[in-house]
Amino acid sequence: MPHYSAPLRDHLFCLYELFDFDGHTALPGFEAFSRDVIEAVLEQSGRFASEVLLPLNRSADEEGARFSQGTVTTPKGFREAYRALVDGGWPSLSCNPEDGGQGMPHMINFLFEEMMNAACLSFGLFPGLNRGAYVAMSRHGNAAQRALYAPRLASGEWAGAMCLTEAHCGTDLGLMRTRAEPQDDGSYAITGTKIFISAGEHDLTPNIVYLVLARLPDAPKGTKGISLFVVPKVLVDQDGALGARNGVSCGAIEQKMGMHASPTCVMNFDAATGWLMGEPHQGLKAMFAMMNTERIAVGIQGLAIAEASYQNAVNYARQRLQGRAPRGAQNPTAPADPIIVHPDVRRMLLTQKALIEGARMLALWAAQMLDVSEHHADPGMRKSADDFVQLMTPVVKAFLTDTGSDVANIGMQVLGGHGFVRANGQEQFVRDVRVTQIYEGTNGIQSADLLGRKVLHLGLFDVFARPVAAFISANEGNDALAEFVAPLAAAHDLLEDATATIQQRAAANADEVGSGAVDYMRLFALTALSYLWARAAEVSLPKSNDGFHRAKLATARFFMQRILPQTAALHAIIVAGADPVMELDEAMF
Amino acid sequence: MPHYSAPLRDHLFCLYELFDFDGHTALPGFEAFSRDVIEAVLEQSGRFASEVLLPLNRSADEEGARFSQGTVTTPKGFREAYRALVDGGWPSLSCNPEDGGQGMPHMINFLFEEMMNAACLSFGLFPGLNRGAYVAMSRHGNAAQRALYAPRLASGEWAGAMCLTEAHCGTDLGLMRTRAEPQDDGSYAITGTKIFISAGEHDLTPNIVYLVLARLPDAPKGTKGISLFVVPKVLVDQDGALGARNGVSCGAIEQKMGMHASPTCVMNFDAATGWLMGEPHQGLKAMFAMMNTERIAVGIQGLAIAEASYQNAVNYARQRLQGRAPRGAQNPTAPADPIIVHPDVRRMLLTQKALIEGARMLALWAAQMLDVSEHHADPGMRKSADDFVQLMTPVVKAFLTDTGSDVANIGMQVLGGHGFVRANGQEQFVRDVRVTQIYEGTNGIQSADLLGRKVLHLGLFDVFARPVAAFISANEGNDALAEFVAPLAAAHDLLEDATATIQQRAAANADEVGSGAVDYMRLFALTALSYLWARAAEVSLPKSNDGFHRAKLATARFFMQRILPQTAALHAIIVAGADPVMELDEAMF
């Protein structure tokens, strides 16, 4: 069975050595989170992941969520684990104290989510959805709605589910058909069918709070005619006492490649009673206002599976004896050397390690700015932090989930045939993580959002480029750091040139943005990682008398020399432009 | 349900426009295979794939092979399909006429296998294993063994299975423990347990012919002490009449990520009666002598799934309506445009198309040389063709199976959430094709074979570089072709430089080969594809008044401008060398 042990040393490196978490707790509301408190929370998070969730992951995959006559039964152990999750207060880590939450930084909650999802991604999706529903409710619910729902979503007493997609509309929500008819009592009758609803029905909580997008009768066409409604599975009174079942039911669950224990539901709304949240026709805006947190969280899912795959690949590579090291037997008394001695196996493991640790730095950088955007006393600081989050969110979502799949596939390759069989768990990582590249907006959509909206339309590129350029120029002439700063500067030049080139061409050719977006996202992400690896190296150089920091430097060198060169190819592909993408006659595909 | 239609137009392009198949049939033994015959064979192949095999693919995945008390039951429809396969004479296409085979070129048999595997890979593996056993038997069996087994393997009356791997030895066969004790009657008693034996047990044929690697009592240690034995599941007399069950049985089948309908067996040999094939202790050499055909065939499996994924992604992209083209509505009377109008969707489909058609050219180039190596009247031509096959086989195996996985994952991404659910088949392509990167020698092993053995040890690089350099210099000053030849020349320079750099360093540092091998394989493959795409463009330029050849040119441009730039990154990564791979303290992984 797969093993998992929370990478706490690297978490603490990121928090305290790279991102000055002690300084971060000077933000209003974070004063209580001393290092002692944080270390205790992270240790308990790791124990919860390894001891409560990890033992469920394989059996839950085999058993899957089961559907029968409108009900969904989660796999053996999920109900008990969910109870332990709620009893431990884990769902409310980053929720607001006024809703009974613990008010912790997003940085800490994301590290908890990394551990939870590494141990059992299909379980982790349930509280992930609660958190999404909580954020939407706390921002867009009216006072009565907030009072009723927010504390119960924060604690996990009730679960949440987001109902957007319909059979004919996923990416293009403007085509939505679900309708909301006003009723005399101020409520709405919601009618329509939603698909791909994660955790749309299950047996973990006595109630599920659906946030549903639907059209009012007078709604304008397209995306500007969509409103947001709260629809409880079980109708409740003002005190939250459960009443009659509402007119919403699960019609089926999907059979999928992975995430077998996470029910993906067809949800039928049949004149279900719902209440408008926020303003009419402003539903998409409300939904997108909470998307940054959700999308970073999905990126964290990719990181989590990558870490789990890596740990198990390393274990296997230490134990499996095959062949001899090219430089001579390393284990001469045994019949063969462990495969970790082979350069190609080291290459695979280092690729995993450099991407994982880089991805973690990137996610925590965005999370730190998310905290600043919500907590800083200065509105200007909040705004510039929010700009940074807007820019980096699609990068975190797309790059970390791509990395999740890439790294899990490398993990399988390290195990060879033993990776393809189910018992060793690597194949489940590959199957489970694959959907993270698709849901919460496909990575193609993330890339279009980054390039088309955030860089070209909103002009946010500089909120990333400024600190990077400052770091580069501050370290000119720093010989000790030159091996890291020089490749960073080269990558940054390529990214700036790609940005300017597309900007210039996009005005004349609308196809340039879509043709370059995915490669641009990847160029952006690798450049961001090279900046973070250079900073990690700067931190580690003076401490290189200990093994951890020497390993950071070695991994940084591997990243710079053996991963970052991809940026040259990405730049060349981007500047090749739209012509080769658009030339082929559509009939000839 | 997924669709599949054999890409016959592209097959004919490769055969007759690119590889002069009419000239190829001048080889001794191929004279009868006129264009009429070949077209009829390909058409019937395509019909067999689409009509007989395709309908089984999804249900076979859901049902899987079932194990009970030593027997394996294949999914519904497999027995009838296998009967149709044998009745149609398909297994014997490329077998020798003296064994009842049809003596067709490998080029044609590989195209048949492409179609068969695109329609149902888990079915296609059965005849694939027969063919491997047939090739080994026809080369290494003595006269009596050949007479008994070869015609029955050729026809498919009996099935074959290769028994190499043991629980503690996969890549490192020198660790093998299965032993063979000589018996008084000249036979051997084979005892040991083999794992990961594809089609080790099933219900498709009355007998299964196991080719088993085992050690004789006096065997030297390591890989030079392994002998090859033929062990029938059911003992037979000289006329092939079935007798008693031999001492071999299936102990279990693996639960796997994909290929559910293909039983992967634990095989227990309990003093099973076997006969030595070839010389004592020469078993590995005998096994490797047939590996070129088998490894190219596994590459073809990757190509097959890539093609199947592409066809279904294109279908979906034509039908699915979401959003509007950036250049304005293309389908203004409908609520949205088909997603094939979006540049990023075109980019995904073109990446699939350019890799698939390039991979097909590469496989057929190797297959043509395999035919020449076996059929040419001139021993010198046979030798140089064999050198080419030796060099290119690991490239075909590794690059085509990597491409299979990459392209299938792109296909899933085109479908978004609809690709992650089982009913649409894309996720099955991803699950099924993944093992092709692992079995028949992992792609890491293929890369080490290419660089360490074929390029550095045997010095075969020039058998590839010579025709490429000749093509480049022949087309100097050809303005019409310059847009294809210039990037080819640049890639070829990078490959030559990478080859020389590693060659120089490998003498001093044994870790250089393993550190660079996988990236080198990919650089080699992309350079080979750029050569073939340039040749395809040369063929197509004068015919660009028709849609097919215009599409070839557009796809060649896409390859050159949007895929080939990866070579710059691969070169940079290779010349970064072993230091960044080897620096990290092993304890710090």
CSV table of C-alpha atoms in Angstrom, one decimal, chain B residues 194-561:
chain,number,residue,atom,x,y,z
B,194,LYS,CA,7.1,-16.0,-13.8
B,195,ILE,CA,5.1,-12.8,-13.4
B,196,PHE,CA,3.6,-10.2,-15.8
B,197,ILE,CA,3.0,-12.8,-18.5
B,198,SER,CA,0.7,-11.3,-21.1
B,199,ALA,CA,-1.8,-13.8,-22.4
B,200,GLY,CA,-0.2,-16.5,-20.1
B,201,GLU,CA,-3.6,-18.2,-19.8
B,202,HIS,CA,-6.9,-17.7,-21.7
B,203,ASP,CA,-9.7,-19.5,-23.5
B,204,LEU,CA,-9.0,-18.5,-27.1
B,205,THR,CA,-7.0,-21.5,-28.2
B,206,PRO,CA,-6.7,-25.2,-27.2
B,207,ASN,CA,-3.0,-24.8,-26.6
B,208,ILE,CA,-0.5,-22.1,-25.6
B,209,VAL,CA,3.1,-22.3,-26.5
B,210,TYR,CA,5.3,-20.8,-23.8
B,211,LEU,CA,8.8,-19.6,-24.6
B,212,VAL,CA,10.5,-19.7,-21.2
B,213,LEU,CA,13.8,-18.3,-20.0
B,214,ALA,CA,15.5,-20.5,-17.4
B,215,ARG,CA,18.8,-21.6,-16.0
B,216,LEU,CA,20.5,-25.0,-16.6
B,217,PRO,CA,22.1,-26.6,-13.6
B,218,ASP,CA,25.6,-25.7,-14.9
B,219,ALA,CA,24.7,-22.2,-16.0
B,220,PRO,CA,27.1,-19.4,-15.5
B,221,LYS,CA,25.8,-16.6,-13.3
B,222,GLY,CA,24.1,-13.5,-14.8
B,223,THR,CA,22.8,-13.0,-18.2
B,224,LYS,CA,25.2,-15.4,-19.9
B,225,GLY,CA,23.6,-18.4,-18.1
B,226,ILE,CA,20.1,-18.2,-19.4
B,227,SER,CA,18.6,-20.7,-21.8
B,228,LEU,CA,15.4,-20.6,-23.9
B,229,PHE,CA,12.9,-23.4,-23.7
B,230,VAL,CA,9.6,-24.2,-25.4
B,231,VAL,CA,6.9,-25.4,-23.0
B,232,PRO,CA,3.5,-26.2,-24.3
B,233,LYS,CA,0.5,-25.8,-22.0
B,234,VAL,CA,-0.9,-29.1,-23.2
B,235,LEU,CA,1.6,-31.8,-24.1
B,236,VAL,CA,1.4,-32.9,-27.8
B,237,ASP,CA,2.6,-35.7,-29.9
B,238,GLN,CA,4.6,-35.2,-33.1
B,239,ASP,CA,1.5,-34.6,-35.1
B,240,GLY,CA,0.3,-32.0,-32.8
B,241,ALA,CA,-2.5,-34.0,-31.2
B,242,LEU,CA,-3.3,-32.7,-27.7
B,243,GLY,CA,-2.4,-35.0,-24.8
B,244,ALA,CA,-2.1,-34.4,-21.0
B,245,ARG,CA,-1.9,-31.0,-19.4
B,246,ASN,CA,1.7,-30.0,-18.7
B,247,GLY,CA,2.9,-28.8,-15.3
B,248,VAL,CA,2.3,-25.2,-15.9
B,249,SER,CA,-0.6,-23.2,-14.4
B,250,CYS,CA,-1.8,-19.7,-13.9
B,251,GLY,CA,-1.8,-18.6,-10.3
B,252,ALA,CA,-3.4,-15.2,-10.6
B,253,ILE,CA,-4.0,-12.3,-12.9
B,254,GLU,CA,-3.0,-8.7,-12.2
B,255,GLN,CA,-5.5,-5.9,-11.5
B,256,LYS,CA,-4.2,-3.1,-13.7
B,257,MET,CA,-4.8,0.5,-14.7
B,258,GLY,CA,-5.9,-0.5,-18.2
B,259,MET,CA,-5.8,-3.4,-20.7
B,260,HIS,CA,-8.4,-5.0,-18.5
B,261,ALA,CA,-9.3,-7.6,-21.2
B,262,SER,CA,-5.7,-8.7,-21.6
B,263,PRO,CA,-4.8,-11.2,-18.8
B,264,THR,CA,-1.4,-10.5,-17.2
B,265,CYS,CA,-0.6,-13.7,-15.5
B,266,VAL,CA,1.4,-15.2,-12.7
B,267,MET,CA,2.6,-18.5,-14.3
B,268,ASN,CA,3.8,-21.3,-12.1
B,269,PHE,CA,6.0,-23.9,-13.8
B,270,ASP,CA,6.1,-27.0,-11.6
B,271,ALA,CA,8.6,-29.4,-13.2
B,272,ALA,CA,6.8,-28.6,-16.5
B,273,THR,CA,8.2,-30.5,-19.5
B,274,GLY,CA,10.1,-28.2,-21.9
B,275,TRP,CA,12.6,-28.5,-24.6
B,276,LEU,CA,15.7,-26.5,-25.2
B,277,MET,CA,15.6,-24.1,-28.1
B,278,GLY,CA,18.9,-23.1,-29.6
B,279,GLU,CA,22.2,-23.4,-27.7
B,280,PRO,CA,22.5,-23.7,-23.9
B,281,HIS,CA,23.1,-20.3,-22.2
B,282,GLN,CA,22.2,-18.4,-25.4
B,283,GLY,CA,18.6,-17.8,-24.5
B,284,LEU,CA,18.8,-14.0,-24.0
B,285,LYS,CA,20.6,-13.6,-27.3
B,286,ALA,CA,17.8,-15.7,-29.0
B,287,MET,CA,15.2,-13.6,-27.3
B,288,PHE,CA,16.8,-10.3,-28.3
B,289,ALA,CA,17.1,-11.5,-31.9
B,290,MET,CA,13.4,-11.2,-32.2
B,291,MET,CA,13.0,-8.1,-30.1
B,292,ASN,CA,13.3,-5.7,-33.0
B,293,THR,CA,10.1,-6.9,-34.6
B,294,GLU,CA,8.4,-7.0,-31.2
B,295,ARG,CA,9.5,-3.5,-30.1
B,296,ILE,CA,8.5,-1.9,-33.4
B,297,ALA,CA,5.1,-3.7,-32.9
B,298,VAL,CA,4.8,-2.1,-29.4
B,299,GLY,CA,5.6,1.3,-31.0
B,300,ILE,CA,2.7,0.6,-33.4
B,301,GLN,CA,0.4,0.0,-30.5
B,302,GLY,CA,1.2,3.5,-29.3
B,303,LEU,CA,0.6,4.9,-32.8
B,304,ALA,CA,-2.7,3.0,-33.0
B,305,ILE,CA,-4.1,4.4,-29.8
B,306,ALA,CA,-2.9,7.9,-30.8
B,307,GLU,CA,-4.9,7.6,-34.0
B,308,ALA,CA,-8.0,6.3,-32.3
B,309,SER,CA,-7.8,9.2,-29.7
B,310,TYR,CA,-7.3,11.8,-32.5
B,311,GLN,CA,-10.3,10.6,-34.6
B,312,ASN,CA,-12.6,10.8,-31.6
B,313,ALA,CA,-11.2,14.2,-30.5
B,314,VAL,CA,-11.8,15.6,-34.0
B,315,ASN,CA,-15.4,14.2,-34.0
B,316,TYR,CA,-16.1,15.8,-30.6
B,317,ALA,CA,-14.6,19.1,-31.6
B,318,ARG,CA,-16.8,19.3,-34.7
B,319,GLN,CA,-20.0,18.5,-32.8
B,320,ARG,CA,-19.5,20.2,-29.4
B,321,LEU,CA,-20.9,23.8,-29.5
B,322,GLN,CA,-19.3,26.2,-27.0
B,323,GLY,CA,-18.3,29.9,-27.3
B,324,ARG,CA,-17.5,31.8,-30.4
B,325,ALA,CA,-14.4,31.9,-32.6
B,326,PRO,CA,-12.2,34.9,-31.6
B,327,ARG,CA,-12.4,36.1,-35.2
B,328,GLY,CA,-16.2,36.2,-35.1
B,329,ALA,CA,-19.0,33.7,-35.1
B,330,GLN,CA,-18.5,30.9,-37.6
B,331,ASN,CA,-21.8,29.2,-37.0
B,332,PRO,CA,-24.0,32.3,-36.5
B,333,THR,CA,-27.4,30.5,-36.8
B,334,ALA,CA,-26.5,28.1,-33.9
B,335,PRO,CA,-26.3,29.2,-30.3
B,336,ALA,CA,-22.5,28.7,-30.4
B,337,ASP,CA,-19.6,27.6,-32.7
B,338,PRO,CA,-18.2,24.1,-32.7
B,339,ILE,CA,-15.1,24.1,-30.5
B,340,ILE,CA,-12.9,23.2,-33.5
B,341,VAL,CA,-12.9,26.9,-34.4
B,342,HIS,CA,-10.9,27.8,-31.3
B,343,PRO,CA,-7.2,28.2,-31.9
B,344,ASP,CA,-6.3,26.2,-28.8
B,345,VAL,CA,-8.4,23.3,-29.9
B,346,ARG,CA,-6.8,23.4,-33.3
B,347,ARG,CA,-3.4,23.5,-31.6
B,348,MET,CA,-4.3,20.3,-29.7
B,349,LEU,CA,-5.7,18.5,-32.7
B,350,LEU,CA,-2.7,19.6,-34.9
B,351,THR,CA,-0.3,18.4,-32.3
B,352,GLN,CA,-2.0,15.0,-32.4
B,353,LYS,CA,-2.1,14.9,-36.2
B,354,ALA,CA,1.5,16.0,-36.7
B,355,LEU,CA,2.8,13.5,-34.2
B,356,ILE,CA,0.7,10.6,-35.5
B,357,GLU,CA,1.6,11.1,-39.1
B,358,GLY,CA,5.2,11.6,-38.2
B,359,ALA,CA,5.2,8.5,-36.0
B,360,ARG,CA,3.6,6.5,-38.8
B,361,MET,CA,6.3,7.6,-41.3
B,362,LEU,CA,9.0,6.7,-38.7
B,363,ALA,CA,7.6,3.2,-38.0
B,364,LEU,CA,7.2,2.4,-41.7
B,365,TRP,CA,10.7,3.6,-42.5
B,366,ALA,CA,12.0,1.1,-39.9
B,367,ALA,CA,9.6,-1.6,-41.2
B,368,GLN,CA,10.8,-1.1,-44.7
B,369,MET,CA,14.4,-1.6,-43.6
B,370,LEU,CA,13.4,-4.6,-41.6
B,371,ASP,CA,12.0,-6.1,-44.8
B,372,VAL,CA,15.2,-5.2,-46.7
B,373,SER,CA,17.3,-6.8,-43.9
B,374,GLU,CA,15.4,-10.0,-44.3
B,375,HIS,CA,14.7,-10.1,-48.1
B,376,HIS,CA,17.4,-8.3,-50.0
B,377,ALA,CA,19.4,-10.5,-52.3
B,378,ASP,CA,22.6,-8.6,-51.4
B,379,PRO,CA,24.1,-9.5,-48.0
B,380,GLY,CA,25.7,-6.1,-47.8
B,381,MET,CA,22.3,-4.4,-48.2
B,382,ARG,CA,20.8,-6.8,-45.7
B,383,LYS,CA,23.5,-5.9,-43.2
B,384,SER,CA,23.2,-2.1,-43.6
B,385,ALA,CA,19.4,-2.3,-43.4
B,386,ASP,CA,19.8,-4.4,-40.3
B,387,ASP,CA,22.1,-1.8,-38.8
B,388,PHE,CA,19.4,0.8,-39.4
B,389,VAL,CA,16.8,-1.4,-37.8
B,390,GLN,CA,19.1,-2.0,-34.8
B,391,LEU,CA,19.5,1.8,-34.4
B,392,MET,CA,15.9,2.8,-35.0
B,393,THR,CA,14.0,0.1,-33.1
B,394,PRO,CA,14.4,1.7,-29.6
B,395,VAL,CA,13.5,5.1,-31.1
B,396,VAL,CA,10.3,3.6,-32.6
B,397,LYS,CA,9.4,1.8,-29.5
B,398,ALA,CA,10.0,4.6,-27.0
B,399,PHE,CA,8.9,7.6,-29.1
B,400,LEU,CA,5.8,6.1,-30.5
B,401,THR,CA,4.6,4.8,-27.1
B,402,ASP,CA,5.4,8.2,-25.4
B,403,THR,CA,3.5,9.8,-28.3
B,404,GLY,CA,0.6,7.3,-27.7
B,405,SER,CA,0.2,8.5,-24.1
B,406,ASP,CA,0.8,12.2,-24.9
B,407,VAL,CA,-1.7,12.2,-27.8
B,408,ALA,CA,-4.3,10.2,-25.8
B,409,ASN,CA,-4.0,12.7,-23.0
B,410,ILE,CA,-4.5,15.5,-25.5
B,411,GLY,CA,-7.6,13.7,-26.8
B,412,MET,CA,-9.0,13.6,-23.3
B,413,GLN,CA,-8.3,17.3,-22.8
B,414,VAL,CA,-10.2,18.2,-26.0
B,415,LEU,CA,-13.3,16.4,-24.5
B,416,GLY,CA,-12.8,18.1,-21.1
B,417,GLY,CA,-15.1,16.5,-18.5
B,418,HIS,CA,-16.6,14.3,-21.1
B,419,GLY,CA,-13.2,12.8,-21.7
B,420,PHE,CA,-12.8,11.8,-18.0
B,421,VAL,CA,-16.0,9.8,-18.0
B,422,ARG,CA,-15.8,6.3,-19.2
B,423,ALA,CA,-18.6,6.2,-21.8
B,424,ASN,CA,-16.7,8.3,-24.4
B,425,GLY,CA,-13.7,6.1,-24.5
B,426,GLN,CA,-10.9,8.6,-24.3
B,427,GLU,CA,-10.0,7.7,-20.7
B,428,GLN,CA,-9.7,4.0,-21.8
B,429,PHE,CA,-7.2,5.1,-24.5
B,430,VAL,CA,-5.1,6.8,-21.8
B,431,ARG,CA,-5.3,3.8,-19.4
B,432,ASP,CA,-4.6,1.2,-22.1
B,433,VAL,CA,-1.7,2.8,-23.9
B,434,ARG,CA,0.2,3.7,-20.7
B,435,VAL,CA,1.7,0.2,-20.3
B,436,THR,CA,3.3,0.4,-23.8
B,437,GLN,CA,5.8,2.8,-22.3
B,438,ILE,CA,6.7,0.1,-19.8
B,439,TYR,CA,6.5,-3.4,-21.3
B,440,GLU,CA,8.9,-4.9,-23.8
B,441,GLY,CA,11.6,-2.9,-22.1
B,442,THR,CA,10.8,0.4,-20.4
B,443,ASN,CA,11.3,3.6,-22.5
B,444,GLY,CA,14.3,4.4,-20.2
B,445,ILE,CA,15.8,1.1,-21.2
B,446,GLN,CA,15.1,1.8,-24.9
B,447,SER,CA,16.8,5.1,-24.5
B,448,ALA,CA,19.9,3.5,-22.9
B,449,ASP,CA,19.9,0.9,-25.7
B,450,LEU,CA,19.8,3.7,-28.3
B,451,LEU,CA,22.5,5.8,-26.8
B,452,GLY,CA,24.7,3.4,-24.9
B,453,ARG,CA,24.7,0.4,-27.2
B,454,LYS,CA,23.6,1.4,-30.7
B,455,VAL,CA,25.2,4.9,-30.9
B,456,LEU,CA,28.2,4.7,-28.6
B,457,HIS,CA,29.1,1.0,-28.5
B,458,LEU,CA,28.1,-0.1,-32.0
B,459,GLY,CA,28.7,3.2,-33.7
B,460,LEU,CA,25.6,3.1,-35.8
B,461,PHE,CA,24.7,6.8,-35.7
B,462,ASP,CA,25.8,7.3,-39.3
B,463,VAL,CA,23.3,4.9,-40.8
B,464,PHE,CA,20.7,7.5,-39.8
B,465,ALA,CA,22.8,10.6,-40.2
B,466,ARG,CA,24.0,9.8,-43.7
B,467,PRO,CA,20.7,9.8,-45.6
B,468,VAL,CA,19.6,12.9,-43.6
B,469,ALA,CA,22.8,14.8,-44.4
B,470,ALA,CA,22.4,13.7,-48.1
B,471,PHE,CA,18.8,15.0,-48.2
B,472,ILE,CA,19.9,18.3,-46.6
B,473,SER,CA,22.7,18.9,-49.0
B,474,ALA,CA,20.7,17.8,-52.1
B,475,ASN,CA,18.2,20.5,-51.2
B,476,GLU,CA,20.5,23.3,-50.6
B,477,GLY,CA,19.2,26.2,-52.6
B,478,ASN,CA,15.8,24.7,-53.0
B,479,ASP,CA,13.8,27.7,-52.1
B,480,ALA,CA,10.4,26.0,-52.2
B,481,LEU,CA,11.5,23.5,-49.7
B,482,ALA,CA,13.7,25.8,-47.5
B,483,GLU,CA,11.0,26.3,-44.9
B,484,PHE,CA,11.2,22.6,-44.2
B,485,VAL,CA,14.9,21.9,-44.8
B,486,ALA,CA,16.2,24.7,-42.7
B,487,PRO,CA,14.6,23.6,-39.4
B,488,LEU,CA,15.6,20.0,-40.2
B,489,ALA,CA,19.2,21.0,-40.7
B,490,ALA,CA,19.2,22.9,-37.4
B,491,ALA,CA,17.7,20.0,-35.5
B,492,HIS,CA,20.3,17.6,-37.2
B,493,ASP,CA,23.1,19.9,-36.1
B,494,LEU,CA,21.9,19.8,-32.5
B,495,LEU,CA,21.6,16.0,-32.6
B,496,GLU,CA,25.1,15.7,-34.0
B,497,ASP,CA,26.5,18.0,-31.4
B,498,ALA,CA,24.7,16.2,-28.6
B,499,THR,CA,26.0,12.9,-29.9
B,500,ALA,CA,29.6,14.2,-30.1
B,501,THR,CA,29.4,15.8,-26.7
B,502,ILE,CA,28.1,12.7,-24.9
B,503,GLN,CA,30.6,10.5,-26.8
B,504,GLN,CA,33.5,12.7,-25.6
B,505,ARG,CA,32.3,12.9,-22.0
B,506,ALA,CA,31.2,9.3,-21.6
B,507,ALA,CA,34.8,8.0,-21.7
B,508,ALA,CA,35.6,10.0,-18.6
B,509,ASN,CA,32.2,9.7,-16.8
B,510,ALA,CA,30.1,6.6,-16.8
B,511,ASP,CA,27.1,8.5,-15.6
B,512,GLU,CA,26.8,10.7,-18.7
B,513,VAL,CA,25.0,8.1,-20.8
B,514,GLY,CA,22.3,7.4,-18.3
B,515,SER,CA,21.9,11.1,-17.5
B,516,GLY,CA,21.3,12.0,-21.1
B,517,ALA,CA,19.7,9.0,-22.7
B,518,VAL,CA,16.0,9.8,-22.4
B,519,ASP,CA,16.3,13.3,-23.7
B,520,TYR,CA,18.7,12.1,-26.4
B,521,MET,CA,16.1,9.5,-27.6
B,522,ARG,CA,13.6,12.3,-27.8
B,523,LEU,CA,16.0,14.7,-29.7
B,524,PHE,CA,16.8,11.8,-32.0
B,525,ALA,CA,13.2,11.0,-32.7
B,526,LEU,CA,12.1,14.6,-33.3
B,527,THR,CA,15.0,15.0,-35.7
B,528,ALA,CA,14.0,11.9,-37.5
B,529,LEU,CA,10.4,13.2,-37.7
B,530,SER,CA,11.6,16.5,-39.1
B,531,TYR,CA,13.5,14.6,-41.9
B,532,LEU,CA,10.4,12.6,-42.7
B,533,TRP,CA,8.1,15.7,-42.6
B,534,ALA,CA,10.5,17.5,-44.9
B,535,ARG,CA,10.4,14.5,-47.3
B,536,ALA,CA,6.6,14.4,-47.1
B,537,ALA,CA,6.6,18.1,-47.9
B,538,GLU,CA,8.9,17.5,-50.9
B,539,VAL,CA,6.4,14.9,-52.2
B,540,SER,CA,3.4,17.1,-51.5
B,541,LEU,CA,4.6,20.4,-52.9
B,542,PRO,CA,4.0,19.6,-56.5
B,543,LYS,CA,0.6,18.2,-55.7
B,544,SER,CA,-0.7,21.0,-53.6
B,545,ASN,CA,-3.7,21.6,-55.8
B,546,ASP,CA,-5.5,18.9,-53.8
B,547,GLY,CA,-6.7,19.1,-50.2
B,548,PHE,CA,-4.8,16.0,-49.0
B,549,HIS,CA,-1.4,17.3,-50.0
B,550,ARG,CA,-2.2,20.8,-48.9
B,551,ALA,CA,-3.0,19.4,-45.5
B,552,LYS,CA,0.3,17.5,-45.5
B,553,LEU,CA,2.1,20.8,-46.1
B,554,ALA,CA,0.1,22.6,-43.4
B,555,THR,CA,0.8,19.8,-41.0
B,556,ALA,CA,4.5,19.8,-41.9
B,557,ARG,CA,4.6,23.5,-41.2
B,558,PHE,CA,2.9,23.0,-37.8
B,559,PHE,CA,5.5,20.3,-37.0
B,560,MET,CA,8.4,22.4,-38.0
B,561,GLN,CA,7.3,25.6,-36.3
